[in-house]
Coordinates of C-alpha atoms in Angstrom, one line a residue:
Chain A
M1 CA -83.2 33.0 47.5
L2 CA -82.8 36.3 49.1
A3 CA -86.0 36.2 51.0
A4 CA -84.1 33.9 53.2
L5 CA -82.0 36.9 54.2
I6 CA -85.0 38.8 55.5
A7 CA -87.6 36.2 56.3
P8 CA -86.0 34.9 59.5
V9 CA -85.8 38.5 60.8
V10 CA -89.4 39.4 59.9
T11 CA -91.1 36.2 61.0
R12 CA -89.4 36.0 64.3
L13 CA -90.7 39.4 65.4
R14 CA -92.6 39.9 68.6
Y15 CA -92.5 36.7 70.4
E16 CA -92.1 36.8 74.1
L17 CA -89.0 34.6 74.2
G18 CA -87.3 37.8 73.0
F19 CA -83.6 37.1 73.5
I20 CA -83.4 33.6 72.0
I21 CA -85.5 34.5 69.1
A22 CA -83.7 37.7 68.4
L23 CA -80.4 35.9 68.6
T24 CA -81.4 33.1 66.2
G25 CA -83.0 35.7 63.9
V26 CA -79.9 37.9 63.7
G27 CA -77.5 34.9 63.8
L28 CA -79.4 33.3 61.0
S29 CA -79.4 36.4 58.9
A30 CA -75.6 36.8 59.6
I31 CA -75.0 33.3 58.3
V32 CA -77.3 33.8 55.4
S33 CA -75.6 37.0 54.4
A34 CA -72.2 35.4 54.7
W35 CA -73.5 32.7 52.5
A36 CA -74.8 35.3 50.1
L37 CA -71.4 37.0 50.0
F38 CA -69.7 33.8 49.0
H39 CA -72.4 33.0 46.5
V40 CA -72.0 36.4 44.9
L41 CA -68.2 35.9 44.9
D42 CA -68.8 32.7 42.9
T43 CA -71.6 33.5 40.6
G44 CA -72.0 37.3 40.4
T45 CA -74.8 39.6 41.5
M46 CA -78.0 38.1 42.8
H47 CA -81.4 39.5 42.0
Y48 CA -84.7 38.7 43.7
N49 CA -88.0 40.0 42.4
L50 CA -90.4 40.7 45.2
G51 CA -93.8 39.1 44.6
G52 CA -92.5 37.7 41.3
W53 CA -92.9 41.0 39.4
A54 CA -90.0 41.8 37.0
P55 CA -87.8 44.7 38.0
P56 CA -89.0 47.8 36.3
V57 CA -92.6 47.2 37.5
G58 CA -92.0 45.3 40.8
I59 CA -89.6 45.9 43.6
E60 CA -86.2 44.3 43.2
Y61 CA -83.7 43.2 45.7
V62 CA -80.1 43.2 44.5
V63 CA -77.2 41.7 46.3
D64 CA -73.9 42.5 44.8
L65 CA -70.5 42.3 46.4
I66 CA -70.8 45.6 48.2
S67 CA -74.2 45.1 49.7
A68 CA -73.4 41.5 50.7
F69 CA -70.2 42.9 52.4
V70 CA -72.1 45.5 54.3
A71 CA -74.9 43.1 55.2
V72 CA -72.3 40.6 56.7
I73 CA -70.8 43.4 58.8
V74 CA -74.1 44.7 60.1
T75 CA -75.6 41.3 61.0
S76 CA -72.5 39.8 62.5
V77 CA -71.7 42.9 64.6
A78 CA -75.3 43.0 65.7
T79 CA -75.2 39.3 66.7
L80 CA -72.2 39.8 68.9
V81 CA -73.7 42.9 70.4
I82 CA -77.0 41.3 71.2
I83 CA -75.2 38.5 73.0
G84 CA -73.1 40.9 74.9
T85 CA -75.8 43.3 76.0
R86 CA -78.3 40.7 77.1
R87 CA -77.7 41.5 80.7
W88 CA -78.1 45.2 80.1
A89 CA -81.4 44.5 78.3
D90 CA -82.5 42.4 81.3
R91 CA -81.7 45.3 83.6
E92 CA -82.9 48.2 81.5
A93 CA -86.1 46.8 79.9
S94 CA -86.9 44.0 82.3
D95 CA -90.7 44.5 82.2
R96 CA -90.9 44.7 78.4
L97 CA -88.3 42.4 77.0
G98 CA -90.6 41.2 74.3
S99 CA -91.2 44.5 72.8
F100 CA -87.5 45.5 73.3
Y101 CA -86.3 42.6 71.2
G102 CA -89.2 43.2 68.8
L103 CA -87.8 46.7 68.2
V104 CA -84.3 45.4 67.9
M105 CA -85.4 43.0 65.2
L106 CA -87.3 45.7 63.4
L107 CA -84.2 47.9 63.5
I108 CA -82.1 45.2 61.9
T109 CA -84.8 44.2 59.4
G110 CA -84.9 47.9 58.3
L111 CA -81.1 48.1 58.0
V112 CA -80.7 44.8 56.1
G113 CA -83.6 45.9 53.9
M114 CA -81.9 49.2 53.1
I115 CA -78.8 47.3 52.2
V116 CA -80.3 44.8 49.8
T117 CA -83.0 46.9 48.1
G118 CA -82.7 47.9 44.5
D119 CA -85.6 50.3 44.6
L120 CA -85.5 53.9 45.6
F121 CA -88.8 54.1 47.3
N122 CA -88.4 50.8 49.0
L123 CA -85.2 52.2 50.5
F124 CA -87.3 55.0 52.0
V125 CA -89.7 52.6 53.6
F126 CA -86.9 50.5 55.1
L127 CA -85.1 53.7 56.2
E128 CA -88.2 54.7 58.1
I129 CA -88.7 51.2 59.6
S130 CA -85.2 51.2 61.0
S131 CA -85.3 54.8 62.1
L132 CA -88.7 54.4 63.9
A133 CA -87.3 51.3 65.8
G134 CA -84.2 53.4 66.6
Y135 CA -86.2 56.3 68.0
S136 CA -88.2 54.0 70.2
L137 CA -85.1 52.1 71.5
I138 CA -83.4 55.3 72.4
F139 CA -86.6 56.5 74.0
L140 CA -86.5 53.5 76.4
G141 CA -83.7 55.2 78.2
G142 CA -86.1 57.6 80.0
G143 CA -85.2 60.9 81.4
R144 CA -82.9 62.9 79.0
A145 CA -83.1 60.0 76.5
M146 CA -86.7 60.8 75.9
L147 CA -85.9 64.4 74.8
A148 CA -83.0 63.1 72.8
G149 CA -85.2 60.5 71.2
F150 CA -87.9 63.1 70.3
R151 CA -85.3 65.4 68.8
Y152 CA -83.8 62.5 66.8
L153 CA -87.3 61.7 65.6
I154 CA -88.0 65.2 64.3
L155 CA -84.6 65.6 62.7
G156 CA -84.6 62.0 61.4
S157 CA -88.0 62.5 59.8
I158 CA -86.8 65.7 58.1
G159 CA -84.0 63.5 56.7
G160 CA -86.4 60.8 55.5
L161 CA -88.8 63.3 54.0
F162 CA -86.1 65.2 52.2
Y163 CA -84.9 61.9 50.8
M164 CA -88.5 61.0 49.6
L165 CA -88.8 64.4 48.0
G166 CA -85.6 63.9 46.1
V167 CA -86.8 60.5 45.0
G168 CA -90.0 62.2 43.8
F169 CA -87.9 64.6 41.6
L170 CA -86.0 61.7 40.2
Y171 CA -89.1 59.7 39.5
F172 CA -90.8 62.5 37.6
S173 CA -87.8 63.0 35.5
T174 CA -87.1 59.4 34.7
G175 CA -90.4 57.6 35.3
T176 CA -88.8 54.7 37.2
L177 CA -87.9 53.9 40.8
N178 CA -85.5 51.1 40.0
M179 CA -82.0 52.0 40.8
A180 CA -80.3 50.4 37.8
E181 CA -82.9 51.8 35.4
T182 CA -82.6 55.3 36.9
Q183 CA -78.9 55.2 36.2
D184 CA -79.5 54.3 32.6
L185 CA -82.2 56.9 32.0
L186 CA -80.4 59.7 33.8
T187 CA -77.4 59.8 31.4
N188 CA -79.6 61.3 28.8
D189 CA -80.5 64.6 30.4
A190 CA -78.0 64.9 33.2
T191 CA -78.2 68.6 33.6
A192 CA -82.0 68.9 34.0
R193 CA -82.8 71.2 36.9
S194 CA -85.3 68.7 38.4
V195 CA -82.6 66.0 38.6
Q196 CA -80.2 68.4 40.3
A197 CA -82.9 69.3 42.8
G198 CA -83.5 65.6 43.4
A199 CA -79.9 64.9 43.9
A200 CA -79.6 67.8 46.4
F201 CA -82.6 66.7 48.4
I202 CA -81.3 63.1 48.5
F203 CA -77.9 64.2 49.6
V204 CA -79.3 66.3 52.5
G205 CA -81.7 63.6 53.6
L206 CA -79.1 60.8 53.7
G207 CA -76.6 63.3 55.2
L208 CA -78.9 63.7 58.1
K209 CA -79.2 60.0 58.7
M210 CA -75.5 59.6 58.3
A211 CA -74.8 62.6 60.7
I212 CA -72.4 64.5 58.5
V213 CA -71.2 67.6 60.4
P214 CA -73.8 70.4 60.2
L215 CA -76.5 67.7 60.3
H216 CA -75.1 65.8 63.3
L217 CA -77.0 67.5 66.1
W218 CA -79.1 64.6 67.0
L219 CA -76.3 62.2 67.5
P220 CA -74.4 63.0 70.7
D221 CA -77.4 63.2 72.9
A222 CA -79.0 60.1 71.4
Y223 CA -75.9 58.0 71.9
T224 CA -75.1 59.4 75.4
F225 CA -78.5 59.0 77.0
A226 CA -79.8 55.9 75.2
P227 CA -79.8 52.7 77.3
S228 CA -76.4 50.9 77.2
S229 CA -78.0 47.9 75.4
V230 CA -79.2 50.3 72.7
N231 CA -76.3 52.6 72.0
T232 CA -74.0 49.6 71.8
L233 CA -76.2 48.3 69.1
I234 CA -77.0 51.5 67.3
A235 CA -73.7 53.3 67.3
P236 CA -71.7 50.8 65.3
I237 CA -74.2 50.0 62.6
M238 CA -76.9 52.6 62.1
T239 CA -75.0 55.6 60.7
K240 CA -72.9 53.1 58.7
V241 CA -76.0 52.0 56.7
G242 CA -76.8 55.7 56.0
A243 CA -73.2 56.0 54.6
Y244 CA -73.8 52.8 52.6
A245 CA -77.0 54.3 51.1
M246 CA -75.0 57.4 50.2
I247 CA -72.3 55.2 48.5
R248 CA -75.1 53.4 46.7
M249 CA -76.4 56.7 45.3
F250 CA -72.9 57.4 43.9
L251 CA -72.4 53.9 42.5
S252 CA -75.7 52.7 41.1
V253 CA -78.3 55.5 41.0
F254 CA -76.6 58.5 39.5
P255 CA -74.5 58.1 36.4
D256 CA -70.8 57.9 36.8
G257 CA -69.3 61.3 37.7
Y258 CA -72.7 63.0 37.8
L259 CA -72.5 64.0 41.4
K260 CA -69.1 65.4 40.8
D261 CA -69.6 67.4 37.6
A262 CA -73.3 68.4 37.4
L263 CA -73.7 69.2 41.0
P264 CA -70.9 69.6 43.6
V265 CA -72.3 67.0 45.9
A266 CA -69.0 65.1 46.0
D267 CA -67.1 68.3 46.8
A268 CA -69.6 69.2 49.5
L269 CA -69.2 65.8 51.1
L270 CA -65.4 66.2 50.9
V271 CA -65.3 69.6 52.6
L272 CA -68.0 68.8 55.2
G273 CA -66.1 65.5 55.9
L274 CA -62.8 67.3 56.5
I275 CA -64.5 69.8 58.8
G276 CA -66.3 66.9 60.5
I277 CA -63.1 64.9 61.2
I278 CA -61.5 67.8 63.0
F279 CA -64.6 69.0 64.7
G280 CA -65.5 65.5 66.0
S281 CA -62.1 64.8 67.3
V282 CA -61.7 68.2 69.0
A283 CA -65.2 67.9 70.6
A284 CA -64.4 64.4 71.7
M285 CA -61.3 65.5 73.5
S286 CA -63.2 67.8 75.9
Q287 CA -65.9 65.3 76.9
K288 CA -66.1 64.0 80.4
D289 CA -68.6 61.3 79.8
I290 CA -67.1 58.4 77.9
R291 CA -70.2 57.7 75.9
R292 CA -70.4 61.3 74.7
M293 CA -66.8 61.1 73.8
L294 CA -67.4 58.0 71.7
A295 CA -70.4 59.7 70.1
Y296 CA -68.3 62.6 69.0
S297 CA -65.6 60.3 67.8
S298 CA -68.3 58.6 65.7
I299 CA -69.0 61.9 64.1
S300 CA -65.3 62.2 63.2
Q301 CA -65.1 58.7 61.9
I302 CA -68.3 59.0 59.8
A303 CA -66.7 62.2 58.4
L304 CA -63.8 60.1 57.3
I305 CA -66.2 57.8 55.3
A306 CA -67.7 61.0 53.8
V307 CA -64.3 62.1 52.7
G308 CA -63.7 58.8 51.0
V309 CA -67.0 59.0 49.2
G310 CA -66.4 62.7 48.4
L311 CA -63.1 62.0 46.7
G312 CA -65.1 60.0 44.2
T313 CA -62.2 58.0 43.0
P314 CA -62.3 54.2 43.2
L315 CA -59.6 54.3 45.8
G316 CA -61.6 56.8 47.8
L317 CA -64.7 54.5 47.7
V318 CA -62.5 51.5 48.8
A319 CA -61.4 53.6 51.7
A320 CA -64.9 54.5 52.6
L321 CA -66.3 51.0 52.4
L322 CA -63.3 49.6 54.3
H323 CA -63.9 52.2 57.0
I324 CA -67.5 51.3 57.2
M325 CA -66.4 47.8 58.3
N326 CA -63.5 49.0 60.4
H327 CA -65.6 51.6 62.2
A328 CA -68.4 49.2 62.8
V329 CA -66.0 46.7 64.5
M330 CA -64.0 49.3 66.4
K331 CA -67.0 51.2 67.7
A332 CA -68.7 48.0 68.7
T333 CA -65.6 47.0 70.7
L334 CA -65.3 50.4 72.4
F335 CA -69.0 50.6 73.2
M336 CA -69.1 47.0 74.4
A337 CA -66.1 47.6 76.7
T338 CA -67.7 50.8 78.0
A339 CA -71.0 49.0 78.6
S340 CA -69.2 46.2 80.5
V341 CA -67.3 48.6 82.7
R342 CA -70.5 50.5 83.4
F343 CA -72.3 47.2 84.1
S344 CA -69.9 46.0 86.7
S345 CA -69.0 49.3 88.3
G346 CA -71.4 52.0 87.1
I347 CA -68.6 54.2 85.7
T348 CA -69.3 56.5 82.9
Q349 CA -67.0 59.4 83.6
V350 CA -63.5 59.4 82.0
S351 CA -61.8 60.4 85.2
D352 CA -63.2 57.4 87.0
F353 CA -61.5 54.9 84.8
S354 CA -58.3 55.1 86.8
G355 CA -56.9 51.7 87.7
I356 CA -59.8 49.8 86.0
G357 CA -57.3 48.2 83.6
R358 CA -55.9 46.0 86.3
R359 CA -59.3 45.0 87.6
M360 CA -60.9 44.2 84.3
P361 CA -57.9 43.1 82.2
L362 CA -59.9 41.4 79.4
T363 CA -62.4 44.2 78.9
M364 CA -59.9 47.0 79.0
G365 CA -57.6 44.9 76.8
S366 CA -60.2 44.8 74.1
F367 CA -60.8 48.5 74.7
T368 CA -57.1 49.0 74.0
L369 CA -57.3 47.0 70.8
G370 CA -60.2 49.1 69.7
A371 CA -58.4 52.3 70.6
I372 CA -55.3 51.2 68.7
A373 CA -57.5 50.5 65.7
M374 CA -59.2 53.8 66.0
V375 CA -55.9 55.7 66.1
G376 CA -54.6 53.6 63.2
I377 CA -51.6 51.8 64.4
P378 CA -50.7 49.2 61.8
P379 CA -51.8 45.7 62.4
A380 CA -55.2 46.8 63.5
T381 CA -57.9 47.8 61.1
G382 CA -58.2 51.5 61.3
F383 CA -54.7 52.0 59.8
F384 CA -55.7 50.5 56.4
S385 CA -58.7 52.6 55.7
K386 CA -56.8 55.7 56.6
W387 CA -54.0 54.5 54.4
Y388 CA -56.3 54.1 51.5
A389 CA -57.9 57.5 52.2
V390 CA -54.5 59.2 52.2
Q391 CA -53.5 57.4 49.1
A392 CA -56.7 58.5 47.4
G393 CA -56.0 62.0 48.5
I394 CA -52.5 62.0 47.1
E395 CA -53.8 60.4 43.9
S396 CA -56.2 63.2 43.2
S397 CA -53.9 65.9 44.7
Q398 CA -56.2 66.8 47.5
W399 CA -53.5 67.6 50.0
A400 CA -56.0 68.8 52.6
V401 CA -57.2 65.2 52.8
V402 CA -53.8 63.9 53.6
V403 CA -53.1 66.5 56.2
V404 CA -56.5 66.2 58.0
V405 CA -56.5 62.4 58.0
L406 CA -53.1 62.3 59.5
A407 CA -53.9 65.0 62.0
S408 CA -57.1 63.1 63.0
S409 CA -55.0 60.1 64.0
L410 CA -53.1 62.3 66.4
L411 CA -56.3 63.8 67.8
T412 CA -57.9 60.4 68.2
A413 CA -54.8 59.3 70.0
V414 CA -55.1 62.2 72.4
Y415 CA -58.7 61.4 73.4
L416 CA -58.4 57.7 73.6
F417 CA -55.0 57.4 75.2
R418 CA -56.3 59.7 78.0
I419 CA -58.6 56.8 79.0
L420 CA -55.9 54.1 78.6
E421 CA -53.5 56.2 80.7
S422 CA -55.9 56.4 83.6
A423 CA -57.0 52.8 83.2
Y424 CA -53.5 51.4 83.4
L425 CA -51.1 53.8 84.9
H426 CA -53.2 55.4 87.7
P427 CA -54.0 53.6 90.9
L428 CA -57.5 52.3 91.5
K429 CA -59.9 54.7 93.0
L430 CA -62.3 53.5 95.6
E431 CA -64.8 56.2 95.3
P432 CA -66.3 57.6 92.1
S433 CA -65.2 61.3 91.8
H434 CA -68.6 62.5 90.5
S435 CA -72.0 61.4 91.5
H436 CA -73.9 60.0 88.6
E437 CA -75.5 62.7 86.6
N438 CA -78.8 60.9 86.6
P439 CA -79.3 58.6 89.6
E440 CA -82.7 57.2 88.7
E441 CA -81.2 55.9 85.5
F442 CA -79.5 53.2 87.6
G443 CA -81.5 50.3 89.0
E444 CA -81.5 49.4 92.6
T445 CA -79.2 46.5 92.2
E446 CA -76.5 48.9 91.0
Q447 CA -77.0 51.2 93.9
K448 CA -76.3 48.4 96.3
L449 CA -73.0 47.4 94.8
T450 CA -70.1 49.1 96.5
F451 CA -67.6 50.6 94.2
E452 CA -64.7 48.4 95.2
A453 CA -66.6 45.1 95.0
A454 CA -68.0 46.1 91.7
A455 CA -64.7 46.9 90.0
R456 CA -64.0 43.5 88.7
E457 CA -64.4 41.7 85.4
A458 CA -67.8 41.7 83.9
P459 CA -69.8 38.5 83.5
I460 CA -68.4 36.0 81.0
D461 CA -71.1 36.5 78.4
M462 CA -70.3 40.2 78.2
V463 CA -66.5 39.6 78.1
V464 CA -66.5 37.0 75.3
P465 CA -68.2 39.2 72.6
T466 CA -66.1 42.1 73.7
V467 CA -62.9 40.2 73.3
L468 CA -64.1 38.7 70.1
L469 CA -64.7 42.1 68.7
G470 CA -61.4 43.4 69.9
V471 CA -59.6 40.5 68.3
A472 CA -61.6 41.0 65.1
T473 CA -60.1 44.5 64.8
V474 CA -56.7 43.0 64.5
V475 CA -57.7 39.9 62.4
L476 CA -59.6 42.1 59.9
G477 CA -56.7 44.4 59.8
V478 CA -54.4 41.6 58.8
L479 CA -56.9 40.2 56.3
N480 CA -57.7 43.6 54.8
A481 CA -55.8 43.0 51.6
V482 CA -57.9 40.0 50.9
I483 CA -61.1 41.9 51.5
V484 CA -60.0 44.8 49.3
I485 CA -58.8 42.8 46.4
H486 CA -61.5 40.2 46.3
I487 CA -64.6 42.1 47.4
L488 CA -64.3 45.8 47.3
E489 CA -62.3 46.5 44.1
P490 CA -64.4 44.2 41.9
G491 CA -67.5 45.5 43.7
I492 CA -66.8 49.1 42.7
A493 CA -65.6 48.5 39.2
Chain B
M1 CA -95.2 86.1 37.3
I2 CA -98.8 85.6 38.5
E3 CA -99.6 83.5 35.5
D4 CA -96.6 81.4 36.2
I5 CA -97.7 80.8 39.8
A6 CA -101.2 80.0 38.6
A7 CA -100.0 77.6 36.0
R8 CA -97.9 75.7 38.5
F9 CA -100.1 76.2 41.5
P10 CA -99.7 72.8 43.1
Y11 CA -95.9 73.1 43.1
W12 CA -96.0 76.6 44.6
A13 CA -98.4 75.3 47.2
T14 CA -96.0 72.4 47.9
A15 CA -93.1 74.8 48.4
V16 CA -95.1 77.1 50.7
L17 CA -96.4 74.2 52.8
M18 CA -92.9 72.7 53.0
V19 CA -91.5 76.0 54.3
I20 CA -94.3 76.3 56.8
G21 CA -93.6 72.8 58.0
L22 CA -89.9 73.3 58.3
Y23 CA -90.4 76.5 60.2
G24 CA -92.8 74.6 62.5
M25 CA -90.2 71.9 63.1
I26 CA -87.3 74.1 63.7
G27 CA -88.6 77.5 64.8
K28 CA -91.3 76.4 67.3
R29 CA -90.4 75.6 70.9
N30 CA -93.4 73.6 71.7
L31 CA -92.9 69.9 70.9
V32 CA -96.5 69.4 69.8
K33 CA -96.1 72.2 67.3
K34 CA -92.9 70.6 66.0
L35 CA -94.9 67.5 65.4
I36 CA -97.6 69.4 63.6
G37 CA -94.9 71.1 61.5
M38 CA -93.7 67.6 60.6
N39 CA -97.2 66.6 59.5
I40 CA -97.5 69.7 57.3
F41 CA -94.2 68.9 55.7
Q42 CA -95.3 65.3 55.0
S43 CA -98.6 66.5 53.5
A44 CA -96.6 68.9 51.2
I45 CA -94.6 66.0 49.9
I46 CA -97.7 63.9 49.3
L47 CA -99.3 66.8 47.5
F48 CA -96.1 67.1 45.4
F49 CA -96.3 63.4 44.3
I50 CA -100.0 63.6 43.5
A51 CA -99.6 66.8 41.5
G52 CA -96.8 65.2 39.5
S53 CA -99.0 62.3 38.5
Q54 CA -101.8 64.6 37.2
R55 CA -102.5 65.0 33.5
D56 CA -105.0 67.4 31.9
G57 CA -108.2 65.7 30.7
A58 CA -107.0 62.3 32.0
T59 CA -109.2 59.8 33.8
L60 CA -108.8 57.0 36.4
P61 CA -106.5 54.3 35.4
I62 CA -109.2 51.6 35.4
L63 CA -110.0 49.6 32.3
L64 CA -113.8 49.1 32.0
V65 CA -114.9 46.2 29.8
E66 CA -118.5 45.3 29.0
D67 CA -119.5 42.5 26.7
G68 CA -116.1 42.5 25.2
H69 CA -116.1 46.2 24.4
I70 CA -113.5 48.4 26.0
L71 CA -115.4 51.5 27.3
T72 CA -112.5 53.6 28.5
P73 CA -109.8 55.1 26.4
V74 CA -107.0 52.9 25.1
D75 CA -104.4 55.6 24.8
P76 CA -102.2 55.6 27.9
E77 CA -101.8 59.4 27.7
L78 CA -105.4 59.7 28.8
Y79 CA -104.8 58.0 32.2
V80 CA -103.5 59.5 35.4
N81 CA -100.3 57.9 36.5
P82 CA -101.3 55.5 39.3
L83 CA -97.9 54.7 40.7
P84 CA -97.4 57.9 42.7
H85 CA -100.8 57.4 44.3
V86 CA -99.7 53.9 45.5
L87 CA -96.4 55.3 46.7
M88 CA -98.3 57.9 48.7
L89 CA -100.5 55.4 50.3
T90 CA -97.3 53.8 51.7
A91 CA -96.0 57.2 52.6
I92 CA -99.2 58.0 54.5
V93 CA -98.9 54.8 56.4
V94 CA -95.3 55.6 57.3
S95 CA -96.3 59.1 58.4
V96 CA -99.1 57.8 60.5
A97 CA -96.7 55.4 62.2
I98 CA -94.2 58.2 62.8
T99 CA -96.9 60.5 64.2
G100 CA -98.2 57.7 66.4
V101 CA -94.8 57.0 67.9
A102 CA -94.1 60.7 68.3
L103 CA -97.4 61.2 70.2
A104 CA -96.6 58.3 72.4
F105 CA -93.2 59.9 73.2
L106 CA -94.9 63.2 74.0
V107 CA -97.3 61.5 76.4
R108 CA -94.5 59.9 78.3
I109 CA -92.5 63.1 78.3
Y110 CA -95.5 65.1 79.6
R111 CA -96.2 62.5 82.3
E112 CA -92.7 62.8 83.5
Y113 CA -92.2 66.5 83.4
Q114 CA -95.7 68.1 83.0
D115 CA -94.2 70.3 80.3
L116 CA -93.8 70.3 76.5
D117 CA -91.8 73.4 76.0
E118 CA -88.4 72.5 74.6
E119 CA -86.3 75.0 76.5
S120 CA -87.9 74.7 79.9
L121 CA -87.8 70.9 79.4
L122 CA -84.1 71.1 78.7
K123 CA -83.6 73.0 82.0
K124 CA -85.7 70.5 84.0
V125 CA -83.9 67.6 82.5
R126 CA -80.4 69.0 83.2
Q127 CA -81.1 69.3 86.9

């Protein structure tokens, strides 16, 4: 049953017809995970025993409402992004498209695997699969991306290894690796030192993958210098899956309230999240390169998810999960729009965006929708997750949460409206004001394009996914009550 | 103190190796040394799992049967826990993969910049 979710992705690896195969693979898994979501809605949690071994012995895959929900987000966003960045991939990895799409498929396999697995050690394996693919994709950028990729590899491995060590502690205190069984067994001796050590190691490890604030150092460089086809794919979904794994620890590995009472993991997440929201936004305000700006904004949005998790209340978790979806869609919109602008004009600096809005109305329109959603103006999605976060903060009298979340909206508005202002209100510039920081990064085709001729709408197959994602931010915002009532609240209970 | 260390020697060794590995990854400037630090860290964790599965006086978890007689002990307490060993085989495969990818990265970086020192690389890259 569930093998269907992973099989198309795995079996379609490594063929030379990269794009089509990757697209069918991801598209199929998006359809299958949507089907799985409806199936779970109807009949309850699905279990699949790998190799036919029953759960405590064998590895188990579990699809409940939450994992199906996150899987749908990840695969559908990935599908749109793969369509939209096809031209970038052709340009950036023209001589090794086969391996490029192979890596993309590995990345998505790893992420989907992390989402559906019900086994602690299996989670580690999938974590490393997706991370390795991620490092390699970033590395394809050449130049500074190579250094960023290597640094990400070192830090990411520390994260993965810390997680594995934590799993080791849990295993030796419970004797099982199955998530559900760990939860049952842990209630007996919740204060044992080894369990606490395990929880701490797992927290730090997943925190690194998720890029919570003191552990975020790999992220800005990796997102900025990665090829456009890669950062558009990685930015919306990769850290989200780390966040999902963290939520999974809270919901189905550690006993209820354990991470709050026995060890202040929840409080640590809360405080670091609050710092991260402010830090990310302020850092984003001062960036000149739009990709770097979006990377810092990712840090601040991830921190919002961490705050939701850290509050530990059901409402906080709803906020966190909803924000996983919202941020995936919003960031995909923004990165897609940025990639389209860069594709047709080579612009990456914020100051060069002036007048672009009139030349590329559809792309910048979607960018505007994404920006509105990020700031949290009502009908768009961002508003609702912030709303739930604030409510959860009021409910547990954490006033700092209320203040910081509201302030973050203002800060987000500052750095995003800066771009909208220059895109729509300033006249079109005919010359880029800065030379590109890294000329060899651009192919010859791009060098030949004059700036004026280039500043027009991107090709249709880039525009359509961008617009779809932009529209999705509003549609999902309108539909959010449905999602929260039918999927998230029963999923958490 | 000393008896304590001796009694739990594998765990202390793990801790020491981990700290060495972390220092290598974070403190060293040369990228190859960072990678070596990462490998030391991985070995420490593998050692940790293996040490945890060990039992005094226990034997291999293989049931030997000859002519219908079971030759090995029946009591499960007398067997070493095999699961961590299996997990560590997987972990070793993962770590080999990571090391391989990292070495490939280093080769490309070196070809491009003829340098593997982090700080001077950063300077070269920023130009």
